[in-house]
Amino acid sequence: MFSQRRQVRFRLVVIPLLCLLAGTPACNRTSPKSSDQPADSDESSSIEAARRDVDFADVTDASGVKSVYRNGQETDLYTIVESLGGGVAVLDFDQDGLPDLFFPGGGEIRADEPLTGLPGSLWRAGGNLRFDDVTMAAGVNQAPFYTHGVAVADFDQDGFPDIVVTGYGGLQLFHNRGDGSFTERAVELGLDGQSWSSSAAWGDFDGDGLPDLYVTHYVDWSWDKNPVCRGTDSHPQDTCTPQQFDGLTDVIYWNQGDGTFTASSEAVGLVPAGKGLGVIAADFNHNSRLDIYVANDTTNNFFYLNEGDRRLRETGVVNGTALDHLGIPNGSMGLAVFDYDGDLSLDLFVTNYERETFAVYRNDQRGNFRCISERTGITALGSLFVGFGTTSGDFNCNGLEDLVVSNGHVMRHPRNDNLRQDPLYLANNGEGRIERLMFEPKSYFSSQHTGRGVVAADLNGDGLLDLVFSHTNDPAAVLENRSPTSGGAVTMRLVGTTSNRDAIGARVVLRTNATQRLRHVFGGGSYLSQGPYTLHWGLPDGEQPLDAEIVWPDGSRQTVTDLRVGELQTVVQTSS
């Protein structure tokens, strides 16, 4: 979350040299251009041309959603807890076919007192992008601690999604009773950790057909470990950086199959003290074992290769995903996966702190990644953004996956930029470049926000991916996708039988009359958030779907030929 540049300036030479000697792919780079270098004229022209193909309308007021994440900064105590913010989740909690929304609430801070929580909110979809507040009726209005993140999965495989809430002081597990209500059961079922948790990701990490839970932990803060840190001349105090604190070790909670969980860290191979902020679980090497990538704040990012038998091997430095293109660990927060170059392998996108750049890690299909941020043009964005949530998707149905980034500063009084920042729409031009699109002055993307989480989902069933943003101390935003498209979309919901019911870890290749496109069902992602597990492919004009090959999390394969454009299809796993 915070820049590492000032503290490790001498490593600009040392680390790349060491990596070069070791032959690691992350360091095989040419000298970087300035991160503030503007896009060339050809790119500017394509940005202007592409803008006409993407359009979002802020429909928050009409949607009825009134959710505000509160961080307690009004007491002017400048705790690092205030900086994380909150996330958002999309889930169909009542199984009526409409995506609902859940937001953590945050908390209040008073000097030398235990932090207190504020309740999250659950919003039931009523159709046509209208939502009703059902927090009280659903029983999710409890807030025993200061909250941040949310992760959703059907942990007991009963057909109804359950909700985990993370934060400072513990975890909540809202067990879905199937009648529109939830019961909080975290401690009872073994999710009893008290460490400061940030993001979480569900996934079947041991291949037993049941979703387990990976929880990232941040830093060792308390009132006894709360230094006063300098700000600017006009504001002498500000939020401390994570360098002032020790990191905390992440944890995996193994699903025991009887409704309970057991915790493990060292035994499974987790690296201690990572300062985790984001996590995403996906099968990066297509061996039907779910791998894990963790975004850490100013320390190396972790890439856990799943070796089976409840063992993970951290390979980030070796496979090129631990450091940026300069060989430096970043203040990393948000994570997205997408097939950047259409080679049917899964690439990584990471948002970072100011004075750094966002990172694109290209999967070489052999277990290694190369940081290609400069090659893609991402470095042309400059270095003032503090990137948090991010999500990928074919928002204008042109056959290419684009990226959306939610930005906002963590310092109360930033030296280099405003507290509020522009969100970003980053378009994949299909020729190796990722370009920022500019929008009309009244657009959400042309105004500044205290952005944190963001997720993409087709909220109104029109085949276009809409967006939901969470903010700190400001109302959440719901954006309707009104992009003019001439094609259509294929959308698919997978239901596992021998695999976990949400099919987390599955991959699907859609074959059309023109090409093939890959999508993955992944756990976690964005920042403190969880998008839906449904899959979406945009179809350009004239393109027709032929079939889709599904590789389920357990490795079994299934081909679907009856593909219908413009209709959400549910595919149930057949026995192999």
Coordinates of C-alpha atoms in Angstrom, one line a residue:
M1 CA 0.0 0.0 0.0
F2 CA 2.9 2.3 0.7
S3 CA 5.8 3.1 -1.6
Q4 CA 9.1 1.2 -1.1
R5 CA 11.0 3.5 -3.4
R6 CA 12.5 5.8 -0.8
Q7 CA 13.5 3.1 1.6
V8 CA 15.3 0.9 -0.9
R9 CA 16.6 3.3 -3.5
F10 CA 20.1 1.6 -3.4
R11 CA 18.5 -1.7 -4.4
L12 CA 17.7 -0.3 -7.9
V13 CA 21.1 -1.6 -8.9
V14 CA 21.7 -4.4 -6.4
I15 CA 18.6 -6.4 -6.9
P16 CA 18.4 -6.5 -10.7
L17 CA 22.1 -7.5 -10.7
L18 CA 21.5 -10.3 -8.3
C19 CA 18.5 -11.5 -10.3
L20 CA 20.5 -11.3 -13.5
L21 CA 23.2 -13.5 -12.0
A22 CA 20.6 -16.0 -10.8
G23 CA 18.8 -16.0 -14.1
T24 CA 15.4 -15.2 -12.8
P25 CA 12.9 -14.0 -15.4
A26 CA 11.6 -11.0 -13.4
C27 CA 14.9 -9.2 -14.0
N28 CA 15.6 -9.8 -17.6
R29 CA 14.8 -6.3 -18.6
T30 CA 15.9 -3.3 -20.6
S31 CA 16.3 0.0 -18.9
P32 CA 12.9 1.5 -18.1
K33 CA 11.6 4.7 -19.6
S34 CA 10.2 7.4 -17.3
S35 CA 6.9 6.3 -15.7
D36 CA 5.5 9.7 -16.5
Q37 CA 6.1 9.5 -20.2
P38 CA 2.9 10.2 -22.1
A39 CA 1.3 7.9 -24.6
D40 CA 2.4 8.5 -28.2
S41 CA 0.0 10.1 -30.7
D42 CA -1.1 6.8 -32.2
E43 CA -2.1 5.6 -28.7
S44 CA -3.9 8.8 -28.0
S45 CA -5.9 8.4 -31.3
S46 CA -6.8 4.9 -30.4
I47 CA -7.9 6.0 -26.9
E48 CA -10.2 8.6 -28.3
A49 CA -11.6 6.2 -30.9
A50 CA -12.2 3.5 -28.3
R51 CA -13.9 5.8 -25.9
R52 CA -17.0 5.8 -28.1
D53 CA -17.4 2.0 -27.5
V54 CA -17.5 2.1 -23.7
D55 CA -20.2 3.8 -21.7
F56 CA -21.2 3.5 -18.0
A57 CA -24.0 5.4 -16.2
D58 CA -23.9 6.0 -12.5
V59 CA -27.3 4.6 -11.4
T60 CA -26.5 4.5 -7.6
D61 CA -29.4 6.8 -6.6
A62 CA -31.9 4.9 -8.7
S63 CA -30.6 1.6 -7.6
G64 CA -31.5 2.2 -4.0
V65 CA -28.1 1.2 -2.7
K66 CA -27.0 3.4 0.2
S67 CA -23.9 1.9 1.7
V68 CA -21.0 3.8 3.2
Y69 CA -17.8 2.3 4.6
R70 CA -16.7 4.2 7.7
N71 CA -13.1 4.1 8.7
G72 CA -13.3 6.2 11.9
Q73 CA -10.8 8.9 10.8
E74 CA -12.9 11.7 12.3
T75 CA -11.1 11.3 15.6
D76 CA -7.8 12.3 14.0
L77 CA -5.8 9.5 15.5
Y78 CA -4.1 8.6 12.2
T79 CA -4.0 4.8 12.8
I80 CA -2.9 2.6 10.0
V81 CA -6.2 0.7 10.4
E82 CA -8.0 3.6 8.8
S83 CA -6.0 3.2 5.5
L84 CA -7.3 -0.2 4.3
G85 CA -11.0 0.6 3.6
G86 CA -13.6 -1.9 2.7
G87 CA -14.7 -4.2 -0.1
V88 CA -17.9 -5.5 -1.8
A89 CA -19.3 -8.9 -2.8
V90 CA -21.8 -10.0 -5.5
L91 CA -23.8 -13.1 -4.5
D92 CA -27.2 -14.6 -5.2
F93 CA -28.0 -15.3 -1.5
D94 CA -31.6 -16.3 -2.0
Q95 CA -31.1 -18.2 -5.3
D96 CA -33.7 -16.2 -7.3
G97 CA -31.4 -15.8 -10.2
L98 CA -30.6 -12.1 -9.5
P99 CA -27.2 -10.9 -8.2
D100 CA -27.3 -9.3 -4.7
L101 CA -24.7 -7.1 -3.0
F102 CA -23.0 -7.2 0.4
F103 CA -20.7 -4.4 1.8
P104 CA -18.7 -4.5 5.1
G105 CA -19.3 -1.5 7.3
G106 CA -15.9 -0.6 8.8
G107 CA -15.8 0.7 12.4
E108 CA -15.1 3.4 14.9
I109 CA -11.8 4.3 16.6
R110 CA -11.3 5.9 20.0
A111 CA -7.9 6.4 21.6
D112 CA -6.7 3.5 23.7
E113 CA -10.0 1.7 23.5
P114 CA -10.8 -1.5 21.6
L115 CA -11.9 -0.8 18.0
T116 CA -15.7 -1.1 17.5
G117 CA -17.4 -2.4 14.4
L118 CA -20.1 -1.0 12.2
P119 CA -22.6 -3.4 10.6
G120 CA -22.3 -4.3 7.0
S121 CA -25.2 -4.2 4.6
L122 CA -27.0 -6.7 2.4
W123 CA -28.9 -5.5 -0.6
R124 CA -31.4 -7.9 -2.3
A125 CA -31.9 -7.4 -6.0
G126 CA -35.5 -6.7 -7.2
G127 CA -34.7 -6.6 -10.9
N128 CA -34.0 -3.7 -13.2
L129 CA -31.0 -2.6 -11.2
R130 CA -33.1 -2.0 -8.1
F131 CA -32.0 -3.2 -4.6
D132 CA -33.6 -3.3 -1.2
D133 CA -31.8 -3.2 2.1
V134 CA -32.5 -6.6 3.9
T135 CA -29.6 -6.4 6.4
M136 CA -31.8 -6.6 9.5
A137 CA -34.2 -9.2 8.1
A138 CA -31.2 -11.4 6.9
G139 CA -29.5 -11.2 10.3
V140 CA -26.2 -9.8 9.0
N141 CA -26.3 -6.6 11.1
Q142 CA -23.8 -7.9 13.7
A143 CA -20.4 -6.1 13.9
P144 CA -18.3 -7.4 16.8
F145 CA -15.1 -6.0 15.3
Y146 CA -13.7 -3.4 12.8
T147 CA -14.3 -4.9 9.3
H148 CA -12.6 -4.7 5.9
G149 CA -13.2 -7.5 3.4
V150 CA -15.7 -10.1 2.2
A151 CA -15.4 -13.5 0.6
V152 CA -18.4 -15.6 -0.6
A153 CA -18.7 -19.4 -1.3
D154 CA -21.0 -22.3 -0.5
F155 CA -18.8 -23.8 2.1
D156 CA -21.2 -26.6 3.1
Q157 CA -22.4 -27.4 -0.4
D158 CA -26.0 -26.9 0.4
G159 CA -26.8 -24.7 -2.6
F160 CA -26.7 -21.4 -0.8
P161 CA -23.7 -19.0 -0.7
D162 CA -22.2 -18.2 2.7
I163 CA -20.4 -15.0 3.7
V164 CA -17.0 -14.5 5.4
V165 CA -16.1 -11.0 6.7
T166 CA -12.5 -10.1 7.6
G167 CA -11.2 -7.3 9.7
Y168 CA -9.2 -6.2 12.8
G169 CA -10.2 -8.6 15.6
G170 CA -11.4 -11.7 13.9
L171 CA -13.6 -13.3 11.3
Q172 CA -17.3 -13.6 10.8
L173 CA -18.9 -16.5 9.0
F174 CA -22.5 -15.9 8.1
H175 CA -24.0 -19.3 7.4
N176 CA -26.8 -19.1 4.8
R177 CA -29.9 -20.9 6.2
G178 CA -31.6 -21.0 2.8
D179 CA -34.6 -19.1 3.9
G180 CA -33.3 -15.6 3.3
S181 CA -31.5 -15.4 6.6
F182 CA -28.0 -16.1 8.0
T183 CA -26.5 -17.3 11.3
E184 CA -23.1 -16.1 12.4
R185 CA -21.0 -19.2 13.3
A186 CA -17.3 -18.3 12.8
V187 CA -15.8 -19.3 16.2
E188 CA -18.2 -22.3 16.5
L189 CA -16.9 -23.7 13.2
G190 CA -13.2 -23.0 13.8
L191 CA -12.7 -19.7 12.1
D192 CA -11.4 -18.3 15.4
G193 CA -8.2 -16.4 14.4
Q194 CA -7.8 -13.0 16.0
S195 CA -5.0 -11.6 13.7
W196 CA -5.7 -8.5 11.6
S197 CA -7.2 -10.0 8.5
S198 CA -7.6 -8.2 5.2
S199 CA -8.6 -10.1 2.0
A200 CA -9.7 -13.8 1.7
A201 CA -10.2 -16.3 -1.1
W202 CA -12.2 -19.5 -1.1
G203 CA -10.9 -22.5 -3.1
D204 CA -10.5 -26.2 -2.9
F205 CA -6.8 -26.3 -2.2
D206 CA -6.5 -30.0 -1.2
G207 CA -8.7 -31.4 -4.0
D208 CA -11.3 -33.0 -1.7
G209 CA -14.3 -31.3 -3.4
L210 CA -14.8 -28.8 -0.5
P211 CA -13.9 -25.1 -0.5
D212 CA -11.2 -24.1 1.9
L213 CA -10.4 -20.5 2.9
Y214 CA -7.1 -18.6 2.5
V215 CA -7.0 -15.4 4.7
T216 CA -4.3 -12.7 4.3
H217 CA -3.0 -11.0 7.4
Y218 CA -1.6 -7.5 7.5
V219 CA 0.6 -5.9 10.2
D220 CA 1.1 -6.1 14.0
W221 CA -0.7 -2.9 15.0
S222 CA -2.2 -2.2 18.4
W223 CA -2.4 0.8 20.7
D224 CA 0.8 -0.4 22.3
K225 CA 2.4 -0.4 18.8
N226 CA 1.1 2.9 17.5
P227 CA 4.0 5.3 16.7
V228 CA 3.4 8.9 15.8
C229 CA 4.5 9.5 12.2
R230 CA 5.4 12.8 10.5
G231 CA 3.3 14.4 7.8
T232 CA 3.8 17.6 5.9
D233 CA 4.8 21.1 7.1
S234 CA 1.1 22.1 7.1
H235 CA -0.1 18.8 8.6
P236 CA 2.7 17.6 11.0
Q237 CA 1.1 14.1 11.6
D238 CA -0.1 11.5 9.1
T239 CA -0.7 7.8 8.8
C240 CA 2.3 5.6 9.4
T241 CA 3.7 3.4 6.7
P242 CA 3.8 -0.4 7.0
Q243 CA 7.6 -0.2 7.4
Q244 CA 6.9 0.8 11.0
F245 CA 5.3 -2.6 11.8
D246 CA 6.1 -6.3 11.7
G247 CA 4.1 -8.4 9.3
L248 CA 1.6 -11.1 10.2
T249 CA 1.5 -14.6 8.8
D250 CA -1.4 -15.7 6.6
V251 CA -3.5 -18.8 7.3
I252 CA -5.4 -21.5 5.4
Y253 CA -8.6 -22.9 7.0
W254 CA -9.1 -26.4 5.8
N255 CA -12.7 -27.5 5.3
Q256 CA -13.1 -30.8 7.3
G257 CA -16.3 -31.8 5.6
D258 CA -18.3 -31.8 8.8
G259 CA -19.0 -28.1 8.7
T260 CA -15.8 -27.2 10.7
F261 CA -12.4 -25.8 9.8
T262 CA -8.9 -26.3 11.0
A263 CA -6.1 -23.7 10.6
S264 CA -2.7 -24.2 9.2
S265 CA 0.2 -21.9 8.2
E266 CA 3.7 -23.2 8.7
A267 CA 2.8 -26.8 8.1
V268 CA 1.4 -26.0 4.6
G269 CA 4.4 -24.0 3.6
L270 CA 3.2 -20.4 4.1
V271 CA 5.9 -17.7 4.3
P272 CA 5.8 -15.8 7.6
A273 CA 5.1 -12.1 8.0
G274 CA 4.0 -11.1 4.5
K275 CA 1.8 -7.9 5.1
G276 CA -0.9 -9.3 2.9
L277 CA -3.6 -7.1 1.3
G278 CA -4.9 -9.0 -1.7
V279 CA -5.2 -12.6 -2.7
I280 CA -6.4 -14.6 -5.7
A281 CA -6.8 -18.3 -6.2
A282 CA -6.6 -19.8 -9.7
D283 CA -5.1 -22.7 -11.6
F284 CA -2.2 -20.8 -13.2
N285 CA -0.4 -23.8 -14.7
H286 CA -3.5 -25.9 -15.7
N287 CA -2.6 -29.0 -13.6
S288 CA -6.0 -29.0 -11.8
R289 CA -4.4 -27.8 -8.6
L290 CA -5.5 -24.4 -7.3
D291 CA -2.5 -22.0 -6.9
I292 CA -2.5 -18.8 -4.8
Y293 CA -1.1 -15.4 -5.4
V294 CA -0.8 -12.8 -2.6
A295 CA -0.3 -9.1 -2.9
N296 CA 1.9 -7.9 -0.1
D297 CA 2.6 -4.3 1.1
T298 CA 6.3 -3.3 0.5
T299 CA 7.5 -6.9 0.8
N300 CA 7.8 -9.6 -2.0
N301 CA 4.5 -10.8 -3.4
F302 CA 3.9 -14.5 -2.9
F303 CA 3.1 -17.1 -5.6
Y304 CA 2.2 -20.4 -4.0
L305 CA 2.4 -23.3 -6.3
N306 CA 0.1 -26.1 -5.2
E307 CA 2.0 -29.4 -4.9
G308 CA -0.8 -31.5 -3.5
D309 CA -1.2 -33.2 -0.1
R310 CA -1.9 -29.8 1.5
R311 CA 1.6 -28.5 0.6
L312 CA 2.3 -25.2 -1.1
R313 CA 5.7 -24.0 -2.4
E314 CA 6.4 -20.3 -2.6
T315 CA 8.0 -19.6 -6.0
G316 CA 7.5 -15.8 -6.5
V317 CA 11.1 -14.9 -7.0
V318 CA 11.8 -17.9 -9.2
N319 CA 8.8 -17.5 -11.5
G320 CA 9.0 -13.8 -11.8
T321 CA 5.9 -12.6 -9.8
A322 CA 7.5 -11.4 -6.6
L323 CA 9.0 -8.1 -7.8
D324 CA 8.3 -5.4 -10.3
H325 CA 10.2 -4.7 -13.6
L326 CA 12.9 -3.0 -11.6
G327 CA 13.4 -5.9 -9.2
I328 CA 11.8 -4.1 -6.3
P329 CA 8.9 -5.2 -4.0
N330 CA 5.9 -2.9 -4.3
G331 CA 3.1 -1.7 -2.1
S332 CA 0.7 -4.1 -3.8
M333 CA -3.1 -4.2 -3.2
G334 CA -5.4 -5.3 -6.0
L335 CA -5.3 -8.4 -8.2
A336 CA -7.0 -9.5 -11.4
V337 CA -6.4 -12.4 -13.8
F338 CA -7.0 -12.3 -17.5
D339 CA -5.7 -13.8 -20.7
Y340 CA -3.9 -10.6 -21.8
D341 CA -2.6 -11.9 -25.1
G342 CA -5.1 -14.6 -26.1
D343 CA -2.7 -17.5 -25.8
L344 CA -5.1 -19.5 -23.5
S345 CA -3.0 -19.0 -20.4
L346 CA -3.7 -16.9 -17.3
D347 CA -1.8 -13.7 -16.8
L348 CA -1.7 -11.4 -13.7
F349 CA -2.5 -7.8 -13.2
V350 CA -1.4 -6.1 -9.9
T351 CA -2.2 -2.5 -8.6
N352 CA 0.5 -0.7 -6.6
Y353 CA 1.2 2.4 -4.6
E354 CA 2.2 5.8 -5.8
R355 CA 5.7 6.3 -7.3
E356 CA 5.4 2.8 -8.6
T357 CA 3.5 1.5 -11.6
F358 CA 0.9 -1.1 -12.0
A359 CA 2.2 -4.5 -13.1
V360 CA 1.3 -7.0 -15.8
Y361 CA 2.9 -10.4 -15.5
R362 CA 2.7 -12.5 -18.6
N363 CA 2.4 -16.3 -18.2
D364 CA 4.8 -18.0 -20.6
Q365 CA 2.9 -21.3 -20.3
R366 CA 5.9 -23.0 -18.7
G367 CA 5.4 -21.9 -15.1
N368 CA 7.3 -18.6 -15.4
F369 CA 6.0 -15.1 -15.7
R370 CA 7.6 -11.9 -17.2
C371 CA 6.8 -8.5 -15.9
I372 CA 5.9 -6.6 -19.1
S373 CA 4.4 -3.4 -17.7
E374 CA 6.5 -1.2 -20.0
R375 CA 5.7 -3.2 -23.1
T376 CA 2.0 -2.9 -22.5
G377 CA 2.1 0.9 -21.9
I378 CA 0.9 0.7 -18.3
T379 CA 3.9 2.8 -17.2
A380 CA 2.6 5.7 -19.4
L381 CA -0.2 6.2 -16.7
G382 CA 2.4 7.9 -14.5
S383 CA 3.1 7.2 -10.9
L384 CA 0.6 9.2 -8.9
F385 CA -2.1 6.6 -8.6
V386 CA -2.7 4.6 -5.5
G387 CA -4.4 1.5 -6.9
F388 CA -6.7 -0.7 -4.9
G389 CA -9.5 -2.9 -6.4
T390 CA -9.3 -4.1 -9.9
T391 CA -11.3 -6.4 -12.2
S392 CA -11.1 -7.7 -15.7
G393 CA -13.8 -8.3 -18.3
D394 CA -15.0 -7.8 -21.9
F395 CA -17.1 -4.8 -21.0
N396 CA -17.9 -3.8 -24.6
C397 CA -18.1 -7.3 -26.1
N398 CA -15.3 -6.8 -28.6
G399 CA -13.6 -10.1 -27.7
L400 CA -10.9 -8.5 -25.6
E401 CA -10.6 -8.4 -21.8
D402 CA -10.1 -4.9 -20.4
L403 CA -9.3 -3.8 -16.8
V404 CA -10.9 -1.4 -14.3
V405 CA -9.0 0.1 -11.4
S406 CA -10.3 1.8 -8.3
N407 CA -7.9 4.4 -6.9
G408 CA -7.7 6.5 -3.7
H409 CA -4.9 7.7 -1.4
V410 CA -4.2 6.2 2.0
M411 CA -2.5 9.3 3.5
R412 CA -4.8 11.9 5.0
H413 CA -2.6 14.6 3.6
P414 CA -0.8 13.3 0.5
R415 CA 2.3 15.1 -0.6
N416 CA 2.1 14.3 -4.3
D417 CA -1.6 14.1 -5.1
N418 CA -5.2 14.3 -3.9
L419 CA -6.8 12.0 -1.4
R420 CA -9.5 11.4 -4.0
Q421 CA -8.3 10.0 -7.3
D422 CA -9.6 9.1 -10.8
P423 CA -10.7 5.5 -11.4
L424 CA -9.3 4.0 -14.5
Y425 CA -10.7 2.1 -17.5
L426 CA -7.7 0.3 -19.2
A427 CA -8.6 -1.1 -22.6
N428 CA -6.7 -4.0 -24.2
N429 CA -6.2 -3.0 -27.9
G430 CA -5.5 -6.6 -28.9
E431 CA -2.0 -5.7 -30.2
G432 CA -0.2 -5.9 -26.9
R433 CA -1.0 -2.5 -25.5
I434 CA -3.2 -1.5 -22.6
E435 CA -4.5 2.0 -22.9
R436 CA -6.4 4.4 -20.6
L437 CA -9.8 5.5 -22.0
M438 CA -11.0 9.0 -21.3
F439 CA -14.7 9.7 -20.6
E440 CA -17.1 12.6 -20.7
P441 CA -16.7 15.1 -17.9
K442 CA -19.9 13.9 -16.1
S443 CA -18.8 10.3 -16.1
Y444 CA -17.9 8.4 -12.9
F445 CA -14.6 7.8 -14.5
S446 CA -14.0 11.5 -14.9
S447 CA -14.5 12.3 -11.2
Q448 CA -12.3 11.6 -8.2
H449 CA -13.1 9.1 -5.4
T450 CA -11.7 7.5 -2.3
G451 CA -11.8 4.2 -4.1
R452 CA -11.1 0.7 -2.6
G453 CA -13.0 -2.4 -3.8
V454 CA -14.5 -3.0 -7.2
V455 CA -16.3 -5.9 -8.8
A456 CA -17.9 -6.6 -12.2
A457 CA -21.2 -8.5 -12.7
D458 CA -24.1 -8.5 -15.1
L459 CA -26.6 -7.0 -12.6
N460 CA -29.5 -6.6 -14.9
G461 CA -29.2 -9.6 -17.2
D462 CA -28.5 -7.7 -20.4
G463 CA -25.3 -9.5 -21.2
L464 CA -23.1 -6.5 -20.3
L465 CA -20.8 -6.4 -17.2
D466 CA -21.8 -3.7 -14.8
L467 CA -19.6 -2.3 -12.0
V468 CA -19.9 -1.8 -8.2
F469 CA -17.3 0.3 -6.4
S470 CA -16.8 0.7 -2.7
H471 CA -15.3 3.9 -1.2
T472 CA -14.0 5.1 2.1
N473 CA -16.3 7.5 3.9
D474 CA -18.4 8.0 0.7
P475 CA -21.4 6.1 -0.7
A476 CA -20.7 3.0 -2.8
A477 CA -21.4 3.4 -6.5
V478 CA -23.4 1.2 -8.9
L479 CA -22.6 1.7 -12.6
E480 CA -24.8 0.4 -15.4
N481 CA -22.9 -0.7 -18.5
R482 CA -24.5 1.0 -21.5
S483 CA -21.8 0.4 -24.0
P484 CA -23.0 0.2 -27.6
T485 CA -22.3 -3.3 -28.9
S486 CA -23.1 -5.0 -32.1
G487 CA -22.5 -8.5 -30.9
G488 CA -23.6 -10.4 -27.9
A489 CA -22.4 -12.4 -24.9
V490 CA -22.2 -16.0 -23.6
T491 CA -22.6 -16.3 -19.9
M492 CA -22.2 -19.5 -17.9
R493 CA -22.6 -20.6 -14.3
L494 CA -20.9 -23.8 -13.4
V495 CA -22.2 -26.2 -10.7
G496 CA -19.8 -28.8 -9.4
T497 CA -20.9 -32.2 -8.2
T498 CA -17.7 -34.1 -7.6
S499 CA -15.9 -30.7 -7.6
N500 CA -16.8 -27.9 -5.2
R501 CA -20.2 -26.6 -6.0
D502 CA -19.0 -23.1 -7.0
A503 CA -16.5 -24.7 -9.4
I504 CA -13.6 -22.5 -8.1
G505 CA -10.6 -23.6 -10.1
A506 CA -12.4 -24.5 -13.2
R507 CA -11.3 -23.3 -16.6
V508 CA -13.4 -23.0 -19.8
V509 CA -12.3 -22.4 -23.4
L510 CA -15.1 -21.1 -25.6
R511 CA -14.7 -21.9 -29.3
T512 CA -16.3 -19.7 -31.8
N513 CA -16.3 -19.5 -35.6
A514 CA -13.4 -17.1 -35.4
T515 CA -11.2 -18.0 -32.4
Q516 CA -10.9 -19.5 -28.9
R517 CA -11.1 -17.6 -25.6
L518 CA -10.2 -18.7 -22.0
R519 CA -12.0 -17.9 -18.8
H520 CA -11.3 -19.1 -15.2
V521 CA -13.4 -19.4 -12.1
F522 CA -11.2 -17.9 -9.4
G523 CA -11.5 -17.2 -5.7
G524 CA -10.8 -13.8 -4.2
G525 CA -9.4 -11.1 -6.4
S526 CA -9.9 -7.3 -6.7
Y527 CA -9.3 -5.9 -3.2
L528 CA -11.2 -7.0 -0.1
S529 CA -13.9 -8.1 -2.5
Q530 CA -15.5 -11.1 -4.3
G531 CA -17.1 -11.0 -7.7
P532 CA -19.6 -13.6 -9.0
Y533 CA -18.3 -17.0 -10.1
T534 CA -20.2 -16.8 -13.4
L535 CA -18.2 -16.7 -16.6
H536 CA -18.7 -14.1 -19.4
W537 CA -17.5 -14.0 -23.0
G538 CA -18.2 -11.0 -25.3
L539 CA -18.8 -11.8 -28.9
P540 CA -18.0 -9.3 -31.6
D541 CA -20.4 -8.8 -34.5
G542 CA -20.5 -11.9 -36.7
E543 CA -19.0 -14.2 -34.2
Q544 CA -21.0 -17.3 -33.2
P545 CA -20.3 -19.7 -30.4
L546 CA -19.6 -23.3 -31.4
D547 CA -18.8 -25.2 -28.1
A548 CA -17.2 -24.8 -24.7
E549 CA -14.7 -27.2 -23.2
I550 CA -14.8 -27.2 -19.4
V551 CA -12.0 -28.5 -17.3
W552 CA -13.5 -28.9 -13.8
P553 CA -11.4 -28.4 -10.6
D554 CA -11.0 -32.2 -10.2
G555 CA -9.6 -32.5 -13.8
S556 CA -12.6 -34.0 -15.4
R557 CA -13.6 -32.6 -18.8
Q558 CA -17.0 -31.8 -20.3
T559 CA -18.0 -30.2 -23.6
V560 CA -21.1 -28.0 -24.0
T561 CA -22.4 -27.5 -27.5
D562 CA -25.9 -26.0 -26.9
L563 CA -24.7 -22.5 -26.3
R564 CA -27.2 -19.7 -26.3
V565 CA -26.2 -16.0 -26.8
G566 CA -27.8 -13.5 -24.4
E567 CA -28.9 -16.1 -21.8
L568 CA -27.2 -17.2 -18.6
Q569 CA -26.7 -20.9 -18.8
T570 CA -26.2 -23.2 -15.8
V571 CA -24.0 -26.2 -16.5
V572 CA -24.0 -29.0 -14.0
Q573 CA -20.9 -31.2 -13.8
T574 CA -21.5 -34.7 -15.2
S575 CA -19.8 -37.8 -13.8
S576 CA -16.5 -38.6 -15.6

